[in-house]
Amino acid sequence: MNPFLLMSFLYLALAGLLALDASLTSFTLLPWFNGLRWLRVHLIALGAFTTAAFGMLPLLLALRNKQPRPPTNWTIWLTLNAGILILLSGIPLVNQALIFAGGTLIFAAVLLLMRQLSRLATTTVNFEAGSSLKFYLMGLAYLLLGILVGTGLWLGWTVTLGIAVPIEVHIHANNWGFMSLVFAGLIFDLYPQWSGHKLAKPKAITLIFWMMSLGALGLVLGPWTKSNLFSVPGLLLHLSATIWLLVLMIKPLIANKTWSLGLLHLISAYIWILAPVLIAPLIILGVPGFPGAGIEQNAPQALIYGWVLQFSYAVLPFLFRKAFLVEPARLGGNWFSLLAVHLGGVFLWASIFIAPYQAGLHGLAYGLWTLSFVPVSVELWKIVSLGLESLDAAPSLGSTIKSASD
Ligand code: HEM
């Protein structure tokens, strides 16, 4: 039983509820309860996805290297979830002590996970060097930076660190760094199981790794120094690496007509990290009449719901099936979740450009995102119940010891 995945499911369910609240609030049907935007974003990114990743990366690397399943690391589970729960109360209250405590605990959990993964590599004979481990470790390094800036945002640290646009540094470190690199690592690790096809040669994997890592660095240093000298090359490097990765995934699927709804979810989710990129030049050039402020305020939502959440819709059911030994381990999602999550993104962006109908379009966007949670939440709950059932059916430790001693 993987306690990380149970917490991931809880955070996902709460995120679904908060999307509903955002929709009802936009339609002024729930004016007295205005859920925090911070909660909506972080229950998905820091809660549902990050907790699942922390619980599964050691297992995936062990399975890939034909090692026994590593035991649950309860120290990491406790520091990570204690940190998240403290932040969930500290941020809405803007309580500096709680924000510091929560951020520090999560920071410690990331360091512990990096140590566990590195140890797996150094203690396993013939550990598959060219694998996804470097993506996971570099991604986690960017998460450390994202946590430092996020925790320091309301503690005045960003001034001491001389950061020009701290919120952008935070968002870029966590999305272009952490999420992009861990997603790419999962794709290199699991695409053959998802599609039945090999993905790429080690040389291409290493090139994509360095282009994505250096691209993310440029996209962090840009808003840190308020200089496009870093942002533009960073963006071009990261974008080329991301598109290269997508082409490597799509080509075998077209050639062999082996698309699945899960792969469609996973690949089309990248539309929502590419959309802001296509718009960025218009903001940088300051095109008159262009709702730059509206985009900066709302684009992070479409990024997290359209890209991170949708990627999770496909990958979480696969990881849950692997962890709870529910066969066959396949990607999640269906036509309903696919259409609802994409339409949500379209309406969110439309709400930025069609100001007179902003509240209605915003409410529709969140209404659709709320609906998109349903099929995947039901799928995950079915896997969890099946997994727990088989656990209950398994001979209990007591009877095993008893039968062993008889
Ligand atoms: C310890 C971990 C973290 C802390 C303390 C933290 C803290 C913060 C804070 C204080 C804000 C500003 C909220 C505001 O101005 O309203 C923020 C915004 C944001 N954070 Fe984090 N964060 C953390 C982890 C993450 C992670 C892992 C992601 C992953 C993608 C993330 C993505 C974002 C995004 C997209 C926003 C912008 C939200 C918006 O404007 O709509 N954060 N975070």
Tab-separated table of N, CA, C and O in Angstrom, residues 290-365:
chain	number	residue	atom	x	y	z
A	290	PHE	N	-3.260	44.991	-25.969
A	290	PHE	CA	-3.130	43.560	-25.709
A	290	PHE	C	-3.202	43.334	-24.206
A	290	PHE	O	-2.463	43.948	-23.445
A	291	PRO	N	-4.110	42.461	-23.718
A	291	PRO	CA	-4.339	42.336	-22.253
A	291	PRO	C	-3.183	41.647	-21.520
A	291	PRO	O	-3.366	40.586	-20.919
A	292	GLY	N	-1.972	42.261	-21.564
A	292	GLY	CA	-0.796	41.654	-20.931
A	292	GLY	C	-1.039	41.318	-19.468
A	292	GLY	O	-0.773	40.201	-19.014
A	293	ALA	N	-1.629	42.267	-18.724
A	293	ALA	CA	-1.834	42.052	-17.282
A	293	ALA	C	-2.808	40.893	-17.054
A	293	ALA	O	-2.574	40.026	-16.209
A	294	GLY	N	-3.864	40.843	-17.873
A	294	GLY	CA	-4.850	39.775	-17.737
A	294	GLY	C	-4.211	38.414	-17.970
A	294	GLY	O	-4.489	37.439	-17.272
A	295	ILE	N	-3.288	38.372	-18.930
A	295	ILE	CA	-2.604	37.108	-19.233
A	295	ILE	C	-1.696	36.715	-18.066
A	295	ILE	O	-1.735	35.593	-17.585
A	296	GLU	N	-0.919	37.675	-17.587
A	296	GLU	CA	0.008	37.337	-16.485
A	296	GLU	C	-0.766	36.858	-15.268
A	296	GLU	O	-0.321	36.001	-14.524
A	297	GLN	N	-1.974	37.411	-15.093
A	297	GLN	CA	-2.766	37.041	-13.914
A	297	GLN	C	-3.416	35.668	-14.072
A	297	GLN	O	-3.506	34.921	-13.112
A	298	ASN	N	-3.806	35.304	-15.300
A	298	ASN	CA	-4.595	34.084	-15.473
A	298	ASN	C	-3.848	32.932	-16.143
A	298	ASN	O	-4.200	31.767	-15.944
A	299	ALA	N	-2.803	33.254	-16.915
A	299	ALA	CA	-2.113	32.185	-17.660
A	299	ALA	C	-1.595	31.065	-16.740
A	299	ALA	O	-1.684	29.886	-17.094
A	300	PRO	N	-1.088	31.390	-15.507
A	300	PRO	CA	-0.621	30.288	-14.647
A	300	PRO	C	-1.707	29.253	-14.347
A	300	PRO	O	-1.422	28.060	-14.263
A	301	GLN	N	-2.969	29.714	-14.291
A	301	GLN	CA	-4.065	28.771	-14.019
A	301	GLN	C	-4.206	27.795	-15.181
A	301	GLN	O	-4.294	26.583	-14.982
A	302	ALA	N	-4.223	28.319	-16.412
A	302	ALA	CA	-4.386	27.447	-17.588
A	302	ALA	C	-3.195	26.505	-17.707
A	302	ALA	O	-3.340	25.345	-18.111
A	303	LEU	N	-2.011	26.992	-17.299
A	303	LEU	CA	-0.809	26.147	-17.338
A	303	LEU	C	-0.967	24.958	-16.392
A	303	LEU	O	-0.729	23.805	-16.755
A	304	ILE	N	-1.404	25.222	-15.154
A	304	ILE	CA	-1.500	24.156	-14.159
A	304	ILE	C	-2.661	23.203	-14.464
A	304	ILE	O	-2.517	21.986	-14.427
A	305	TYR	N	-3.839	23.747	-14.845
A	305	TYR	CA	-4.990	22.885	-15.145
A	305	TYR	C	-4.814	22.194	-16.491
A	305	TYR	O	-5.052	21.003	-16.642
A	306	GLY	N	-4.364	22.958	-17.513
A	306	GLY	CA	-4.288	22.402	-18.859
A	306	GLY	C	-3.114	21.445	-19.041
A	306	GLY	O	-3.233	20.432	-19.728
A	307	TRP	N	-1.969	21.761	-18.387
A	307	TRP	CA	-0.766	20.934	-18.603
A	307	TRP	C	-0.518	19.981	-17.442
A	307	TRP	O	-0.568	18.762	-17.616
A	308	VAL	N	-0.273	20.516	-16.224
A	308	VAL	CA	0.090	19.649	-15.089
A	308	VAL	C	-1.066	18.708	-14.733
A	308	VAL	O	-0.879	17.500	-14.592
A	309	LEU	N	-2.281	19.245	-14.606
A	309	LEU	CA	-3.429	18.411	-14.234
A	309	LEU	C	-3.707	17.364	-15.316
A	309	LEU	O	-3.904	16.189	-15.023
A	310	GLN	N	-3.663	17.775	-16.570
A	310	GLN	CA	-3.992	16.839	-17.642
A	310	GLN	C	-2.936	15.739	-17.774
A	310	GLN	O	-3.262	14.572	-17.998
A	311	PHE	N	-1.667	16.107	-17.604
A	311	PHE	CA	-0.597	15.102	-17.604
A	311	PHE	C	-0.870	14.095	-16.479
A	311	PHE	O	-0.736	12.895	-16.639
A	312	SER	N	-1.316	14.646	-15.332
A	312	SER	CA	-1.626	13.781	-14.180
A	312	SER	C	-2.827	12.885	-14.461
A	312	SER	O	-2.860	11.738	-14.012
A	313	TYR	N	-3.816	13.390	-15.225
A	313	TYR	CA	-4.983	12.568	-15.568
A	313	TYR	C	-4.544	11.282	-16.273
A	313	TYR	O	-5.127	10.221	-16.100
A	314	ALA	N	-3.502	11.404	-17.096
A	314	ALA	CA	-3.031	10.223	-17.849
A	314	ALA	C	-2.124	9.359	-16.977
A	314	ALA	O	-2.293	8.150	-16.893
A	315	VAL	N	-1.190	10.003	-16.275
A	315	VAL	CA	-0.112	9.253	-15.611
A	315	VAL	C	-0.506	8.700	-14.241
A	315	VAL	O	-0.120	7.580	-13.889
A	316	LEU	N	-1.312	9.455	-13.456
A	316	LEU	CA	-1.644	8.971	-12.105
A	316	LEU	C	-2.316	7.597	-12.122
A	316	LEU	O	-1.906	6.699	-11.390
A	317	PRO	N	-3.365	7.366	-12.975
A	317	PRO	CA	-3.949	6.016	-12.987
A	317	PRO	C	-2.913	4.936	-13.323
A	317	PRO	O	-2.953	3.847	-12.755
A	318	PHE	N	-1.960	5.227	-14.204
A	318	PHE	CA	-0.909	4.248	-14.529
A	318	PHE	C	-0.061	3.966	-13.286
A	318	PHE	O	0.173	2.818	-12.920
A	319	LEU	N	0.366	5.034	-12.606
A	319	LEU	CA	1.203	4.867	-11.415
A	319	LEU	C	0.422	4.156	-10.291
A	319	LEU	O	0.951	3.285	-9.607
A	320	PHE	N	-0.839	4.521	-10.124
A	320	PHE	CA	-1.664	3.872	-9.100
A	320	PHE	C	-1.783	2.371	-9.389
A	320	PHE	O	-1.674	1.535	-8.489
A	321	ARG	N	-1.995	2.006	-10.679
A	321	ARG	CA	-2.137	0.590	-11.025
A	321	ARG	C	-0.820	-0.145	-10.728
A	321	ARG	O	-0.823	-1.256	-10.203
A	322	LYS	N	0.304	0.521	-11.042
A	322	LYS	CA	1.622	-0.100	-10.781
A	322	LYS	C	1.793	-0.332	-9.281
A	322	LYS	O	2.227	-1.384	-8.844
A	323	ALA	N	1.439	0.703	-8.494
A	323	ALA	CA	1.683	0.626	-7.046
A	323	ALA	C	0.724	-0.345	-6.364
A	323	ALA	O	1.116	-1.086	-5.464
A	324	PHE	N	-0.533	-0.344	-6.810
A	324	PHE	CA	-1.529	-1.207	-6.158
A	324	PHE	C	-1.663	-2.545	-6.879
A	324	PHE	O	-2.617	-3.300	-6.650
A	325	LEU	N	-0.707	-2.819	-7.822
A	325	LEU	CA	-0.669	-4.106	-8.541
A	325	LEU	C	-2.004	-4.431	-9.201
A	325	LEU	O	-2.501	-5.554	-9.140
A	326	VAL	N	-2.624	-3.422	-9.773
A	326	VAL	CA	-3.879	-3.651	-10.516
A	326	VAL	C	-3.531	-3.706	-11.997
A	326	VAL	O	-3.092	-2.729	-12.575
A	327	GLU	N	-3.670	-4.884	-12.577
A	327	GLU	CA	-3.284	-5.080	-13.991
A	327	GLU	C	-4.477	-4.845	-14.916
A	327	GLU	O	-5.612	-5.011	-14.450
A	328	PRO	N	-4.328	-4.492	-16.211
A	328	PRO	CA	-3.042	-4.069	-16.765
A	328	PRO	C	-2.736	-2.623	-16.368
A	328	PRO	O	-3.641	-1.811	-16.276
A	329	ALA	N	-1.477	-2.303	-16.169
A	329	ALA	CA	-1.088	-0.919	-15.833
A	329	ALA	C	-1.180	-0.103	-17.114
A	329	ALA	O	-0.347	-0.245	-17.996
A	330	ARG	N	-2.235	0.707	-17.210
A	330	ARG	CA	-2.372	1.532	-18.424
A	330	ARG	C	-2.661	2.983	-18.036
A	330	ARG	O	-3.032	3.262	-16.889
A	331	LEU	N	-2.503	3.884	-19.003
A	331	LEU	CA	-2.728	5.307	-18.751
A	331	LEU	C	-4.211	5.570	-18.503
A	331	LEU	O	-5.071	4.772	-18.903
A	332	GLY	N	-4.530	6.686	-17.883
A	332	GLY	CA	-5.912	7.004	-17.526
A	332	GLY	C	-6.543	8.027	-18.464
A	332	GLY	O	-5.938	8.434	-19.452
A	333	GLY	N	-7.790	8.414	-18.124
A	333	GLY	CA	-8.485	9.441	-18.890
A	333	GLY	C	-9.458	8.845	-19.892
A	333	GLY	O	-9.352	7.662	-20.237
A	334	ASN	N	-10.404	9.641	-20.341
A	334	ASN	CA	-11.339	9.207	-21.392
A	334	ASN	C	-11.755	10.416	-22.233
A	334	ASN	O	-11.270	11.529	-22.003
A	335	TRP	N	-12.656	10.193	-23.200
A	335	TRP	CA	-13.009	11.291	-24.108
A	335	TRP	C	-13.587	12.469	-23.329
A	335	TRP	O	-13.328	13.635	-23.636
A	336	PHE	N	-14.380	12.153	-22.285
A	336	PHE	CA	-15.045	13.220	-21.523
A	336	PHE	C	-14.001	14.087	-20.817
A	336	PHE	O	-14.011	15.311	-20.934
A	337	SER	N	-13.035	13.452	-20.108
A	337	SER	CA	-12.020	14.242	-19.388
A	337	SER	C	-11.161	15.017	-20.383
A	337	SER	O	-10.784	16.164	-20.119
A	338	LEU	N	-10.889	14.405	-21.548
A	338	LEU	CA	-10.057	15.077	-22.558
A	338	LEU	C	-10.744	16.342	-23.070
A	338	LEU	O	-10.145	17.430	-23.074
A	339	LEU	N	-12.005	16.221	-23.465
A	339	LEU	CA	-12.715	17.386	-24.017
A	339	LEU	C	-12.943	18.443	-22.941
A	339	LEU	O	-12.704	19.640	-23.168
A	340	ALA	N	-13.348	18.006	-21.738
A	340	ALA	CA	-13.673	18.975	-20.675
A	340	ALA	C	-12.430	19.771	-20.260
A	340	ALA	O	-12.499	20.999	-20.102
A	341	VAL	N	-11.288	19.105	-20.125
A	341	VAL	CA	-10.097	19.832	-19.655
A	341	VAL	C	-9.587	20.800	-20.726
A	341	VAL	O	-9.173	21.918	-20.408
A	342	HIS	N	-9.690	20.404	-22.017
A	342	HIS	CA	-9.249	21.325	-23.083
A	342	HIS	C	-10.213	22.501	-23.229
A	342	HIS	O	-9.795	23.651	-23.341
A	343	LEU	N	-11.526	22.208	-23.184
A	343	LEU	CA	-12.500	23.303	-23.310
A	343	LEU	C	-12.358	24.279	-22.148
A	343	LEU	O	-12.483	25.498	-22.307
A	344	GLY	N	-12.036	23.745	-20.966
A	344	GLY	CA	-11.786	24.620	-19.812
A	344	GLY	C	-10.679	25.615	-20.120
A	344	GLY	O	-10.809	26.817	-19.863
A	345	GLY	N	-9.600	25.115	-20.725
A	345	GLY	CA	-8.477	25.993	-21.083
A	345	GLY	C	-8.897	27.040	-22.103
A	345	GLY	O	-8.534	28.226	-21.984
A	346	VAL	N	-9.690	26.616	-23.101
A	346	VAL	CA	-10.140	27.557	-24.143
A	346	VAL	C	-10.975	28.671	-23.507
A	346	VAL	O	-10.759	29.861	-23.764
A	347	PHE	N	-11.888	28.298	-22.597
A	347	PHE	CA	-12.748	29.318	-21.978
A	347	PHE	C	-11.956	30.225	-21.036
A	347	PHE	O	-12.228	31.421	-20.929
A	348	LEU	N	-10.923	29.675	-20.374
A	348	LEU	CA	-10.114	30.518	-19.482
A	348	LEU	C	-9.388	31.586	-20.310
A	348	LEU	O	-9.421	32.756	-19.974
A	349	TRP	N	-8.808	31.147	-21.421
A	349	TRP	CA	-8.109	32.128	-22.279
A	349	TRP	C	-9.095	33.107	-22.903
A	349	TRP	O	-8.816	34.314	-23.001
A	350	ALA	N	-10.288	32.599	-23.287
A	350	ALA	CA	-11.295	33.513	-23.860
A	350	ALA	C	-11.683	34.571	-22.827
A	350	ALA	O	-11.863	35.747	-23.160
A	351	SER	N	-11.734	34.183	-21.538
A	351	SER	CA	-12.127	35.142	-20.484
A	351	SER	C	-11.095	36.256	-20.364
A	351	SER	O	-11.412	37.352	-19.912
A	352	ILE	N	-9.867	36.000	-20.810
A	352	ILE	CA	-8.826	37.046	-20.753
A	352	ILE	C	-9.054	38.076	-21.860
A	352	ILE	O	-8.859	39.271	-21.669
A	353	PHE	N	-9.499	37.597	-23.027
A	353	PHE	CA	-9.601	38.489	-24.183
A	353	PHE	C	-10.987	39.111	-24.343
A	353	PHE	O	-11.128	40.179	-24.925
A	354	ILE	N	-12.054	38.437	-23.861
A	354	ILE	CA	-13.418	38.977	-24.051
A	354	ILE	C	-13.901	39.538	-22.703
A	354	ILE	O	-14.688	38.916	-21.975
A	355	ALA	N	-13.386	40.722	-22.375
A	355	ALA	CA	-13.607	41.296	-21.032
A	355	ALA	C	-15.079	41.380	-20.621
A	355	ALA	O	-15.427	40.993	-19.498
A	356	PRO	N	-16.020	41.802	-21.524
A	356	PRO	CA	-17.414	41.947	-21.069
A	356	PRO	C	-17.997	40.637	-20.515
A	356	PRO	O	-18.855	40.659	-19.642
A	357	TYR	N	-17.499	39.486	-21.017
A	357	TYR	CA	-18.064	38.200	-20.558
A	357	TYR	C	-17.089	37.469	-19.647
A	357	TYR	O	-17.168	36.246	-19.466
A	358	GLN	N	-16.124	38.222	-19.065
A	358	GLN	CA	-15.040	37.572	-18.318
A	358	GLN	C	-15.545	36.639	-17.213
A	358	GLN	O	-15.168	35.465	-17.166
A	359	ALA	N	-16.434	37.141	-16.341
A	359	ALA	CA	-16.870	36.318	-15.185
A	359	ALA	C	-17.552	35.034	-15.661
A	359	ALA	O	-17.233	33.940	-15.184
A	360	GLY	N	-18.441	35.158	-16.655
A	360	GLY	CA	-19.168	33.986	-17.156
A	360	GLY	C	-18.224	32.965	-17.772
A	360	GLY	O	-18.298	31.766	-17.477
A	361	LEU	N	-17.285	33.453	-18.595
A	361	LEU	CA	-16.336	32.538	-19.258
A	361	LEU	C	-15.422	31.891	-18.222
A	361	LEU	O	-15.104	30.694	-18.314
A	362	HIS	N	-15.020	32.665	-17.216
A	362	HIS	CA	-14.170	32.158	-16.141
A	362	HIS	C	-14.914	31.040	-15.396
A	362	HIS	O	-14.365	29.977	-15.118
A	363	GLY	N	-16.203	31.303	-15.090
A	363	GLY	CA	-17.029	30.307	-14.402
A	363	GLY	C	-17.192	29.044	-15.224
A	363	GLY	O	-17.091	27.924	-14.717
A	364	LEU	N	-17.380	29.228	-16.543
A	364	LEU	CA	-17.514	28.069	-17.442
A	364	LEU	C	-16.219	27.256	-17.455
A	364	LEU	O	-16.240	26.016	-17.374
A	365	ALA	N	-15.086	27.984	-17.516
A	365	ALA	CA	-13.779	27.295	-17.554
A	365	ALA	C	-13.637	26.394	-16.333
A	365	ALA	O	-13.340	25.203	-16.451
